[in-house]
Amino acid sequence: MKKILDLIAIEIAAAFKECGYDENYAKVTLSNRPDLCEYQCNGALPAAKEYKKAPIMIANEIVAKLEGSSMFSETAAVMPGFINIKLNTDFLADYISGMGSEEFLGCEKTENPKTIIIDYGGPNVAKPLHVGHLRSAIIGESIKRIGRFLGHNMIGDVHLGDWGLQMGLIITELKKRQPDLVYFDDSFEGEYPEEAPFTISELEEIYPAASGRSKEDPEFKEEAMQATFLLQNGTRGYMALWNHILNVSVNDLKKNYENLDVSFELWKKESDAQAYIPEMVAYMKEGGYAHISEGALVVDVKEETDTREIPPCMILKSDGASLYNTTDLATIVERMKLFNPDEIIYVVDKRQELYFEQVFRCARKTKIIRDDTKLKFLGFGTMNGKDGKPFKTRQGGVMRLENLISDINEEMYKKINENRTVSDEEARATAKIVGLSAVKYGDLSNQASKDYVFDVDRFTSFEGDTGPYILYTIVRIKSILAKYAEQNGGQALAEDKTVMPAASESEKSLMLELTKFNSMMESSFEDIAPHKVCAFIYSLANAFNKFYHETKIISEEDKNQQKSWINLLQLTKEVLEVCIDVLGFKAPDRM
C-alpha cells in the first residue's frame, strides 16, 4: 500500500507538469502549521528561480489546476508561495479502510530483504547483568524487531566476553579456595564431573574477589595470566572449568534477558573467533596490509581527509598476544563466512566510537568484508540518575539489572493496587507487563545517542509520554471493543473494515495520525531510530483519547456509524499493538 504522502505527491506532481513546471518540485511534507493545514508543498519557491516567476504566481496556478480533485477538500496558495493542503474526508476514509484490510496494516514488505546482524549484548560471563547492559539490549532488540517486521533477515548476536584475563582470574581464585578439585590434577585422565563446582551466586562473588586481589597481589595476577595462557592453549582441566563457567553464566543470562523479553538468535562468544585469528593475521601480513610498528603488528587506518588523529589498528601486541581489535575483526571474518551479511550493526556505548572507527576502517581496508557490506555504529548515551550521574544503587554501587526490574515491578504493583479490582495474582502479572513497558519506553523514547535521566516516578506514571500511558490507551480500546461485542450478542468484529468519512475534527485527526504508520516504520528502520516509533504512538494515543472523550461510541444509535467507529478503533488498536511489539513489550487485557 502506497504511503499517503506519495499519493498526494503524485497528484501535486501531475498539476506541476500540466502547468509546465518540473514535477520534481512537487515534494509534499506534513504541515509545520497543523492549525492552518494538514500537508504543504513548498515547491513553488525554488521553481520561481528557474522559471523567473513570483512563487505566489506559480502556487496559484497549481492550486487552480487542483480544483475539483477528489483527493483534497482544500488547497490554498499562501504568500510567499506555499501551497496548503487539506485532505478530502472521503479519500481519507478510503485510505483508512484500506489499511484495515491490509495484512500488515498498509506497510509494504521490503522488495530487497537484507541479512543484517546486530551485535547488542556484550556481557562478560561470570558477571551479573547490570544497568549498563540495559540500553544495548533494549535498543538492539527493537531494531531487530522493526527490521523483521519490514521483511529483513535480522540476526541478533549476544557476543559474550569469555576469553580474556577474567577467566584466568576466576580459575586462579578457585584453585586457591579448592586446590583439591580434580580440574587442577595434571595426572587426571578420566571424565570431569557434569556438575559445576560452583553456583551462579558463588561465581559472581569469585570474580570481583579475584579482580580485587590481582590489583593488590602481583604474584596472584601473574598466576592468573599464566592460567589464562594455559586455558587459551587448551589445558584440559582449565577447559573443563571454562565450560562450567560458560554453562552456569549463560543459563543465568538467558533468564535475565528473558525477563526483559530480549532474545538472541546467536549466543556467540569471543572464543568462537579465536580459530579465525591465525589465518586472518597471515592474510593481513601476506597482503601487505599489516606491518610491524614498535614491535606490534598494526594496520594503518588514517585517511588524508581526517581532521582528527586516528591511531593505527593494532592486530597483535609485541609479545604476539591478541587484543579486542583482533577478536572483533576475527568475529567479522566469522560472520562473513557463516552468514555473508549485508550489514552489521553494533549497538554499544557511544564512548567506543573511535575504537569502532578503527575496526571498521581496518575491516574495509583489508577487504575482509565485501565492498557493499555496511558496518554501522549505533552509540548510545548514558542512563543517569536524577542527580545527572550514571545510575547507581542507593549505596552508590552499580545496580544489578534484575534488581532494577524488580523495583519497577514493585512500583507498578503499588499503583495498580491503589484501584485494584482484580486478584492479587493478576495484579502482580499486570505489574510485570506494565513495568516492562515503563523501562523500555522510558529508554527508547529518547534518541539513542543522548544521555537520559532514569526517573522511576515519571516512567511509571499513567499520564504523559510513558509506556503505561500507551498501554492504558490500548486497554481502553480493548474495553470498548469488548462492550461492543457484548452489546451485539458476543458477535465478533465484521470482516468488512470500511470506515466512513470523519464526522468530527478529532476523528479526522485520529485518521491522519494512522496514515503516518507505514512511512514512520520505514523511517525508523532506515535511521535506526526506535524513538520515532515512540513519538508516533504517543501522538496516536493522544489523538485517540481526544476522539474518545468527544464521541459516544457505545451509546451511538446509528449502527452504521457505530460500526465505522468500531472499525477505526480496531485499526488503532492493531497499529498500537504492532508498534509496542517492535519496541519489545505488550499490553495486558486489563489494568
Coordinates of C-alpha atoms in Angstrom, one line a residue, residues 3-575:
K3 CA 2.3 5.9 1.6
I4 CA -0.3 8.7 1.7
L5 CA 2.4 11.3 1.2
D6 CA 3.4 9.6 -2.0
L7 CA -0.2 9.5 -3.3
I8 CA -0.5 13.2 -2.5
A9 CA 2.8 14.0 -4.2
I10 CA 1.7 12.1 -7.4
E11 CA -1.4 14.3 -7.6
I12 CA 0.6 17.5 -7.0
A13 CA 3.3 16.4 -9.5
A14 CA 0.6 16.0 -12.2
A15 CA -0.5 19.5 -11.5
F16 CA 3.0 20.9 -11.8
K17 CA 3.6 19.0 -15.0
E18 CA 0.3 20.2 -16.5
C19 CA 1.2 23.8 -15.7
G20 CA 4.5 23.4 -17.5
Y21 CA 6.8 23.0 -14.4
D22 CA 9.2 20.3 -13.5
E23 CA 7.3 17.7 -11.4
N24 CA 10.4 17.3 -9.1
Y25 CA 9.3 20.5 -7.4
A26 CA 6.1 18.7 -6.2
K27 CA 7.5 17.5 -2.9
V28 CA 4.9 17.3 -0.1
T29 CA 5.5 17.3 3.6
L30 CA 3.4 17.2 6.7
S31 CA 2.4 20.7 7.6
N32 CA 4.5 22.5 10.2
R33 CA 1.4 24.6 10.9
P34 CA -1.3 22.0 11.6
D35 CA -3.6 24.8 12.7
L36 CA -3.7 26.0 9.1
C37 CA -3.4 22.8 7.0
E38 CA -2.6 19.1 7.1
Y39 CA 0.1 19.0 4.3
Q40 CA 2.1 21.5 2.4
C41 CA 4.1 21.9 -0.8
N42 CA 6.8 24.5 -0.9
G43 CA 8.0 23.7 -4.5
A44 CA 6.9 27.0 -5.9
L45 CA 9.7 28.7 -4.0
P46 CA 12.6 27.0 -5.7
A47 CA 10.7 26.7 -9.0
A48 CA 10.4 30.5 -9.1
K49 CA 14.2 30.9 -9.6
E50 CA 14.2 28.6 -12.6
Y51 CA 11.1 29.9 -14.3
K52 CA 11.7 33.6 -13.4
K53 CA 8.2 34.0 -11.9
A54 CA 7.0 35.1 -8.5
P55 CA 6.5 32.0 -6.3
I56 CA 2.9 33.0 -5.4
M57 CA 2.0 33.1 -9.2
I58 CA 3.2 29.5 -9.6
A59 CA 1.5 28.4 -6.4
N60 CA -1.8 30.0 -7.6
E61 CA -1.5 28.2 -11.0
I62 CA -1.0 24.8 -9.2
V63 CA -4.0 25.4 -6.9
A64 CA -6.2 26.3 -9.8
K65 CA -5.2 23.1 -11.6
L66 CA -6.1 21.1 -8.4
E67 CA -9.6 22.4 -8.2
G68 CA -12.1 19.6 -8.5
S69 CA -9.5 16.9 -7.3
S70 CA -11.3 14.2 -5.3
M71 CA -8.3 13.9 -3.0
F72 CA -8.4 17.4 -1.5
S73 CA -11.1 19.3 0.4
E74 CA -9.0 22.5 0.3
T75 CA -5.8 23.8 -1.4
A76 CA -4.7 27.3 -1.0
A77 CA -1.8 29.5 -2.2
V78 CA -0.2 31.5 0.7
M79 CA 2.4 34.1 0.5
P80 CA 5.2 34.0 -0.4
G81 CA 4.4 30.8 -2.4
F82 CA 3.3 28.0 0.0
I83 CA 0.6 25.5 -1.1
N84 CA -1.5 24.5 1.9
I85 CA -3.4 21.2 1.6
K86 CA -6.3 19.5 3.4
L87 CA -7.5 16.0 2.5
N88 CA -11.0 15.2 1.4
T89 CA -12.6 13.1 4.2
D90 CA -13.9 10.6 1.6
F91 CA -10.4 10.0 0.3
L92 CA -9.0 9.7 3.8
A93 CA -11.7 7.2 4.9
D94 CA -11.0 5.0 1.8
Y95 CA -7.3 5.0 2.7
I96 CA -8.0 4.1 6.4
S97 CA -10.4 1.3 5.2
G98 CA -7.6 0.0 3.0
M99 CA -5.2 -0.1 5.9
G100 CA -7.7 -2.1 8.0
S101 CA -7.9 -4.7 5.2
E102 CA -4.2 -5.0 4.6
E103 CA -2.3 -7.9 6.2
F104 CA 0.4 -5.5 7.5
L105 CA -1.8 -2.5 8.1
G106 CA -0.6 -0.7 5.0
C107 CA 3.1 -1.4 5.4
E108 CA 4.9 -2.9 2.4
K109 CA 7.4 -5.7 3.0
T110 CA 10.8 -4.8 1.5
E111 CA 11.4 -5.9 -2.1
N112 CA 15.1 -6.5 -1.3
P113 CA 15.4 -8.3 2.0
K114 CA 18.8 -7.9 3.7
T115 CA 20.6 -10.1 6.0
I116 CA 21.5 -7.9 9.0
I117 CA 23.5 -9.0 12.1
I118 CA 23.0 -6.9 15.2
D119 CA 25.6 -7.1 18.0
Y120 CA 23.7 -5.9 21.0
G121 CA 24.7 -7.9 24.0
G122 CA 28.3 -7.9 25.0
P123 CA 28.1 -9.1 28.6
N124 CA 31.0 -10.9 30.2
V125 CA 30.4 -14.3 31.6
A126 CA 30.7 -14.8 35.3
K127 CA 29.3 -11.3 35.9
P128 CA 25.7 -10.4 36.6
L129 CA 23.9 -8.1 34.1
H130 CA 23.8 -4.5 35.5
V131 CA 22.0 -1.3 34.4
G132 CA 24.9 -0.6 32.0
H133 CA 23.7 -3.5 29.9
L134 CA 20.2 -2.2 29.7
R135 CA 20.4 0.2 26.7
S136 CA 22.2 -2.2 24.4
A137 CA 19.7 -4.9 25.0
I138 CA 16.6 -2.8 24.7
I139 CA 17.7 -0.7 21.6
G140 CA 19.2 -3.7 19.8
E141 CA 16.1 -5.8 20.3
S142 CA 13.8 -3.1 19.0
I143 CA 15.9 -2.5 15.9
K144 CA 15.8 -6.2 15.2
R145 CA 12.1 -6.4 15.5
I146 CA 11.5 -3.3 13.3
G147 CA 13.7 -4.8 10.6
R148 CA 12.0 -8.2 10.8
F149 CA 8.5 -6.6 10.6
L150 CA 9.6 -4.9 7.3
G151 CA 10.8 -8.3 5.9
H152 CA 14.6 -8.3 6.6
N153 CA 16.5 -11.3 7.9
M154 CA 17.6 -10.0 11.3
I155 CA 20.1 -11.9 13.3
G156 CA 20.8 -10.9 16.9
D157 CA 24.2 -11.9 18.4
V158 CA 24.9 -11.6 22.2
H159 CA 28.7 -11.8 21.6
L160 CA 29.8 -12.9 25.1
G161 CA 33.1 -11.9 26.6
D162 CA 34.6 -15.2 27.7
W163 CA 38.2 -15.3 26.6
G164 CA 40.3 -12.8 28.5
L165 CA 42.1 -12.4 31.8
Q166 CA 38.9 -12.7 33.7
M167 CA 38.8 -16.4 33.0
G168 CA 42.3 -16.8 34.4
L169 CA 41.4 -14.8 37.4
I170 CA 38.4 -17.0 38.2
I171 CA 40.3 -20.2 37.7
T172 CA 43.2 -19.0 39.9
E173 CA 40.9 -17.9 42.7
L174 CA 39.0 -21.2 42.5
K175 CA 42.3 -23.0 42.8
K176 CA 43.2 -21.0 45.9
R177 CA 39.9 -21.9 47.5
Q178 CA 39.6 -25.5 46.4
P179 CA 43.0 -26.8 45.4
D180 CA 41.9 -30.4 45.6
L181 CA 39.4 -30.1 42.7
V182 CA 40.1 -32.7 40.0
Y183 CA 40.5 -29.9 37.4
F184 CA 43.8 -29.0 38.9
D185 CA 45.2 -32.5 38.8
D186 CA 47.5 -32.7 35.8
S187 CA 47.6 -36.5 36.0
F188 CA 43.8 -36.9 35.9
E189 CA 42.7 -38.7 32.7
G190 CA 39.0 -39.5 33.4
E191 CA 35.8 -37.7 32.7
Y192 CA 35.3 -34.5 34.5
P193 CA 32.1 -34.0 36.6
E194 CA 29.0 -32.8 34.8
E195 CA 28.0 -30.6 37.7
A196 CA 29.9 -27.3 38.1
P197 CA 31.8 -26.9 41.4
F198 CA 30.0 -23.6 42.0
T199 CA 26.7 -21.9 41.7
I200 CA 26.0 -18.6 39.8
S201 CA 25.9 -16.8 43.1
E202 CA 29.3 -18.2 44.1
L203 CA 30.7 -17.5 40.7
E204 CA 29.5 -13.8 40.8
E205 CA 31.3 -13.5 44.2
I206 CA 34.5 -15.2 43.0
Y207 CA 35.2 -12.8 40.1
P208 CA 35.2 -9.5 41.9
A209 CA 37.2 -11.1 44.8
A210 CA 39.8 -12.3 42.3
S211 CA 39.9 -9.0 40.4
G212 CA 40.4 -7.1 43.6
R213 CA 43.1 -9.5 44.8
S214 CA 45.0 -9.1 41.5
K215 CA 45.3 -5.4 41.9
E216 CA 47.0 -5.8 45.3
D217 CA 49.0 -9.0 44.8
P218 CA 51.4 -9.1 41.8
E219 CA 52.1 -12.8 42.3
F220 CA 48.4 -13.6 42.1
K221 CA 48.0 -11.6 38.9
E222 CA 51.0 -13.4 37.4
E223 CA 49.3 -16.7 38.2
A224 CA 46.1 -15.5 36.7
M225 CA 47.9 -14.5 33.5
Q226 CA 49.6 -17.9 33.4
A227 CA 46.2 -19.6 33.9
T228 CA 44.8 -17.6 31.0
F229 CA 47.7 -18.7 28.8
L230 CA 47.1 -22.3 29.8
L231 CA 43.4 -22.1 29.1
Q232 CA 43.9 -20.5 25.7
N233 CA 46.4 -23.2 24.8
G234 CA 43.9 -26.0 25.6
T235 CA 44.8 -27.2 29.1
R236 CA 42.3 -30.0 29.6
G237 CA 41.2 -29.2 33.2
Y238 CA 41.0 -25.5 32.6
M239 CA 38.9 -26.0 29.5
A240 CA 36.5 -28.1 31.6
L241 CA 36.2 -25.4 34.2
W242 CA 35.8 -22.8 31.4
N243 CA 32.9 -24.8 30.1
H244 CA 31.3 -24.9 33.5
I245 CA 31.7 -21.2 33.8
L246 CA 30.0 -20.7 30.5
N247 CA 27.1 -23.0 31.2
V248 CA 26.3 -21.6 34.6
S249 CA 26.6 -18.0 33.3
V250 CA 24.7 -18.4 30.1
N251 CA 21.8 -20.1 31.8
D252 CA 21.6 -17.2 34.2
L253 CA 22.0 -14.6 31.4
K254 CA 19.2 -16.2 29.4
K255 CA 16.9 -16.0 32.4
N256 CA 17.7 -12.3 32.9
Y257 CA 17.3 -11.5 29.2
E258 CA 14.0 -13.4 29.1
N259 CA 12.7 -11.1 31.9
L260 CA 13.5 -8.2 29.6
D261 CA 11.8 -10.0 26.7
V262 CA 15.1 -9.8 24.8
S263 CA 16.3 -12.8 22.7
F264 CA 19.3 -13.7 20.5
E265 CA 19.5 -15.9 17.5
L266 CA 23.2 -16.4 18.2
W267 CA 24.9 -17.0 21.5
K268 CA 28.4 -16.5 20.0
K269 CA 31.4 -15.8 22.2
E270 CA 34.8 -14.2 21.9
S271 CA 36.3 -17.6 22.0
D272 CA 34.4 -18.6 18.8
A273 CA 36.5 -16.1 16.9
Q274 CA 39.9 -17.4 18.1
A275 CA 40.0 -20.1 15.4
Y276 CA 39.9 -17.4 12.7
I277 CA 42.7 -15.3 14.1
P278 CA 45.9 -17.2 12.8
E279 CA 44.6 -17.3 9.2
M280 CA 43.4 -13.7 9.4
V281 CA 46.8 -12.4 10.7
A282 CA 48.6 -14.4 8.0
Y283 CA 46.4 -12.9 5.3
M284 CA 46.9 -9.4 6.6
K285 CA 50.7 -9.9 6.6
E286 CA 50.8 -11.5 3.2
G287 CA 48.5 -8.9 1.6
G288 CA 50.8 -6.1 2.8
Y289 CA 48.0 -4.6 4.9
A290 CA 49.8 -5.1 8.3
H291 CA 53.3 -4.1 9.3
I292 CA 55.4 -4.0 12.5
S293 CA 55.4 -0.8 14.5
E294 CA 57.3 -0.6 17.8
G295 CA 57.2 -4.4 17.9
A296 CA 53.4 -4.6 17.4
L297 CA 51.6 -5.7 14.3
V298 CA 49.3 -2.9 13.1
V299 CA 47.2 -1.7 10.2
D300 CA 47.3 2.0 9.3
V301 CA 43.8 3.3 9.0
K302 CA 44.3 7.1 8.9
E303 CA 43.0 8.8 5.8
E304 CA 44.1 12.1 4.3
T305 CA 40.7 13.7 4.9
D306 CA 40.8 13.1 8.6
T307 CA 40.6 16.2 10.8
R308 CA 41.4 14.3 14.0
E309 CA 44.1 11.7 14.9
I310 CA 43.1 8.1 14.1
P311 CA 45.7 5.8 15.5
P312 CA 46.7 2.5 13.7
C313 CA 44.6 -0.5 14.4
M314 CA 46.7 -2.9 16.5
I315 CA 46.3 -6.6 15.5
L316 CA 48.9 -8.2 17.8
K317 CA 50.9 -6.9 20.7
S318 CA 54.7 -7.0 20.7
D319 CA 54.5 -10.3 22.6
G320 CA 52.2 -11.8 20.0
A321 CA 49.1 -11.6 22.1
S322 CA 45.8 -10.7 20.5
L323 CA 43.6 -7.8 21.6
Y324 CA 39.9 -6.8 21.5
N325 CA 40.6 -5.4 18.0
T326 CA 41.9 -8.8 16.9
T327 CA 38.9 -10.6 18.3
D328 CA 36.4 -8.1 16.8
L329 CA 38.0 -8.3 13.3
A330 CA 38.1 -12.2 13.5
T331 CA 34.4 -12.1 14.5
I332 CA 33.7 -10.1 11.4
V333 CA 35.6 -12.7 9.4
E334 CA 33.5 -15.4 11.1
R335 CA 30.2 -13.5 10.4
M336 CA 31.1 -13.0 6.7
K337 CA 31.9 -16.7 6.4
L338 CA 28.8 -18.1 8.1
F339 CA 26.2 -15.5 7.2
N340 CA 27.6 -13.2 4.5
P341 CA 25.5 -10.3 5.9
D342 CA 24.6 -7.1 4.0
E343 CA 25.0 -5.1 7.3
I344 CA 26.4 -5.5 10.7
I345 CA 25.1 -3.0 13.3
Y346 CA 26.9 -2.6 16.7
V347 CA 24.8 -1.2 19.5
V348 CA 27.3 -0.1 22.0
D349 CA 28.3 2.8 24.3
K350 CA 28.9 5.9 22.3
R351 CA 32.3 6.4 24.0
Q352 CA 33.6 3.5 21.9
E353 CA 33.1 5.3 18.7
L354 CA 36.8 5.9 17.9
Y355 CA 37.6 2.2 18.6
F356 CA 34.9 1.0 16.2
E357 CA 36.0 3.6 13.6
Q358 CA 39.4 1.9 13.7
V359 CA 38.0 -1.6 13.5
F360 CA 35.6 -0.7 10.6
R361 CA 38.3 1.0 8.6
C362 CA 40.6 -1.9 9.2
A363 CA 38.0 -4.3 8.0
R364 CA 37.3 -2.3 4.9
K365 CA 41.0 -1.6 4.1
T366 CA 41.9 -5.3 4.5
K367 CA 38.9 -6.4 2.5
I368 CA 37.7 -8.9 5.0
I369 CA 34.2 -7.7 4.1
R370 CA 32.5 -7.2 0.8
D371 CA 32.7 -3.7 -0.8
D372 CA 28.9 -3.3 -0.3
T373 CA 28.8 -4.7 3.3
K374 CA 27.8 -1.9 5.7
L375 CA 29.3 -1.6 9.1
K376 CA 27.2 0.6 11.3
F377 CA 28.0 2.0 14.8
L378 CA 25.0 3.0 16.9
G379 CA 26.4 4.6 20.0
F380 CA 24.1 5.1 22.9
G381 CA 24.3 7.6 25.7
T382 CA 24.4 7.0 29.5
M383 CA 21.4 6.2 31.7
N384 CA 21.7 8.6 34.5
G385 CA 20.0 9.1 37.9
K386 CA 18.2 12.2 38.9
D387 CA 21.5 13.7 40.0
G388 CA 22.7 13.6 36.4
K389 CA 25.3 11.0 37.2
P390 CA 25.4 7.3 35.9
F391 CA 22.6 5.4 37.6
K392 CA 23.6 3.7 40.9
T393 CA 22.1 2.0 43.8
R394 CA 21.3 4.0 46.9
Q395 CA 24.6 2.7 48.4
G396 CA 26.4 4.1 45.4
G397 CA 27.2 0.7 43.7
V398 CA 26.3 -0.5 40.2
M399 CA 22.7 -1.7 40.2
R400 CA 22.0 -5.3 39.0
L401 CA 19.6 -5.3 36.2
E402 CA 17.3 -7.8 37.9
N403 CA 17.0 -5.6 40.9
L404 CA 16.1 -2.6 38.8
I405 CA 13.4 -4.5 37.0
S406 CA 12.1 -5.9 40.4
D407 CA 12.0 -2.3 41.8
I408 CA 10.0 -1.1 38.8
N409 CA 7.6 -4.0 39.0
E410 CA 7.0 -3.3 42.7
E411 CA 6.3 0.3 42.0
M412 CA 3.8 -0.7 39.3
Y413 CA 2.2 -3.2 41.6
K414 CA 1.6 -0.4 44.2
K415 CA 0.0 1.8 41.6
I416 CA -2.2 -0.9 40.3
N417 CA -3.2 -1.9 43.8
E418 CA -4.5 1.6 44.6
N419 CA -7.5 0.9 42.4
R420 CA -7.4 -2.8 42.4
T421 CA -10.5 -4.6 41.1
V422 CA -8.5 -7.8 40.2
S423 CA -7.0 -10.6 42.1
D424 CA -3.5 -10.2 43.7
E425 CA -2.1 -12.7 41.2
E426 CA -3.5 -10.8 38.2
A427 CA -2.2 -7.5 39.7
R428 CA 1.3 -9.0 40.0
A429 CA 1.2 -10.3 36.5
T430 CA -0.1 -7.0 35.1
A431 CA 2.5 -5.1 37.1
K432 CA 5.3 -7.1 35.4
I433 CA 3.8 -6.4 31.9
V434 CA 3.3 -2.7 32.6
G435 CA 6.7 -2.4 34.4
L436 CA 8.5 -3.7 31.3
S437 CA 6.7 -1.0 29.2
A438 CA 7.9 1.6 31.7
V439 CA 11.5 0.6 31.4
K440 CA 11.6 0.0 27.6
Y441 CA 9.5 3.0 26.6
G442 CA 11.4 5.2 29.1
D443 CA 14.6 4.3 27.3
L444 CA 13.5 4.1 23.7
S445 CA 11.6 7.3 23.7
N446 CA 15.0 9.1 23.9
Q447 CA 17.2 9.3 20.9
A448 CA 19.7 6.5 21.4
S449 CA 22.8 8.7 21.3
K450 CA 21.6 11.0 24.0
D451 CA 22.1 10.6 27.8
Y452 CA 18.9 10.5 29.7
V453 CA 17.6 10.5 33.3
F454 CA 16.0 7.3 34.5
D455 CA 13.2 8.7 36.5
V456 CA 11.2 5.9 38.1
D457 CA 8.3 8.2 39.2
R458 CA 7.9 9.6 35.7
F459 CA 8.4 6.4 33.8
T460 CA 5.7 4.5 35.8
S461 CA 3.1 7.3 35.5
F462 CA -0.1 6.6 33.7
E463 CA -0.1 10.1 32.3
G464 CA 2.2 11.8 29.8
D465 CA 4.7 10.4 27.4
T466 CA 5.2 7.0 29.1
G467 CA 4.8 3.3 28.5
P468 CA 2.0 2.8 31.0
Y469 CA 0.0 5.7 29.3
I470 CA 0.3 3.9 25.9
L471 CA -0.8 0.6 27.5
Y472 CA -3.7 2.3 29.3
T473 CA -4.9 3.6 25.9
I474 CA -4.7 0.1 24.3
V475 CA -6.6 -1.4 27.3
R476 CA -9.3 1.3 27.0
I477 CA -9.8 0.4 23.3
K478 CA -10.0 -3.3 24.2
S479 CA -12.6 -2.5 26.8
I480 CA -14.8 -0.6 24.2
L481 CA -14.4 -3.4 21.7
A482 CA -15.4 -5.9 24.4
K483 CA -18.5 -3.8 25.3
Y484 CA -19.5 -3.6 21.6
A485 CA -19.2 -7.4 21.2
E486 CA -21.3 -7.9 24.3
Q487 CA -23.8 -5.3 23.0
N488 CA -24.1 -7.4 19.8
G489 CA -24.5 -10.8 21.5
G490 CA -20.8 -11.6 21.6
Q491 CA -20.6 -11.2 17.8
A492 CA -17.0 -11.0 16.5
L493 CA -15.9 -7.9 14.6
A494 CA -17.1 -7.9 11.0
E495 CA -14.8 -8.8 8.1
D496 CA -15.9 -5.5 6.4
K497 CA -13.3 -3.0 7.6
T498 CA -15.0 0.0 6.0
V499 CA -14.6 3.3 7.8
M500 CA -17.0 6.2 7.0
P501 CA -15.8 9.8 6.4
A502 CA -14.9 11.5 9.6
A503 CA -17.8 13.0 11.5
S504 CA -15.6 15.4 13.6
E505 CA -12.2 17.1 13.6
S506 CA -11.0 14.8 16.4
E507 CA -12.0 11.7 14.3
K508 CA -10.2 13.2 11.2
S509 CA -7.1 13.9 13.4
L510 CA -7.1 10.3 14.5
M511 CA -7.3 9.1 10.9
L512 CA -4.5 11.4 9.8
E513 CA -2.2 10.0 12.6
L514 CA -2.9 6.4 11.5
T515 CA -1.9 7.2 7.9
K516 CA 1.6 8.0 9.1
F517 CA 2.2 4.4 10.3
N518 CA 3.9 2.9 7.2
S519 CA 6.2 5.9 6.5
M520 CA 7.1 6.0 10.2
M521 CA 8.1 2.3 10.3
E522 CA 10.3 2.7 7.2
S523 CA 11.9 5.9 8.5
S524 CA 12.6 4.4 12.0
F525 CA 14.4 1.5 10.4
E526 CA 16.4 3.5 7.8
D527 CA 17.5 5.9 10.5
I528 CA 18.0 3.1 13.1
A529 CA 15.7 5.2 15.3
P530 CA 13.2 3.4 17.6
H531 CA 12.4 6.7 19.3
K532 CA 10.4 7.6 16.2
V533 CA 8.1 4.7 16.9
C534 CA 7.6 6.1 20.5
A535 CA 6.9 9.6 19.2
F536 CA 4.3 8.2 16.7
I537 CA 2.4 6.1 19.2
Y538 CA 2.3 8.9 21.8
S539 CA 0.8 11.2 19.1
L540 CA -1.6 8.4 18.1
A541 CA -2.6 7.7 21.7
N542 CA -3.3 11.4 22.3
A543 CA -5.4 11.6 19.1
F544 CA -7.4 8.6 20.1
N545 CA -8.1 9.8 23.6
K546 CA -9.3 13.2 22.3
F547 CA -11.6 11.4 19.9
Y548 CA -12.8 9.0 22.6
H549 CA -13.6 11.8 25.1
E550 CA -15.7 13.7 22.4
T551 CA -17.5 10.7 21.0
K552 CA -20.2 8.5 22.5
I553 CA -19.4 5.2 20.7
I554 CA -21.2 2.5 22.7
S555 CA -24.4 4.6 23.0
E556 CA -24.5 5.6 19.3
E557 CA -27.9 4.7 17.8
D558 CA -26.8 4.8 14.2
K559 CA -25.5 1.3 13.8
N560 CA -23.6 2.1 10.6
Q561 CA -21.8 5.0 12.2
Q562 CA -21.1 2.9 15.3
K563 CA -19.7 0.0 13.2
S564 CA -17.5 2.5 11.4
W565 CA -16.1 3.8 14.7
I566 CA -15.5 0.3 15.9
N567 CA -13.5 -0.5 12.7
L568 CA -11.5 2.7 13.3
L569 CA -10.8 1.7 16.9
Q570 CA -9.8 -1.8 15.9
L571 CA -7.3 -0.4 13.4
T572 CA -5.9 2.0 16.1
K573 CA -5.5 -1.0 18.5
E574 CA -3.8 -3.1 15.9
V575 CA -1.4 -0.3 14.9

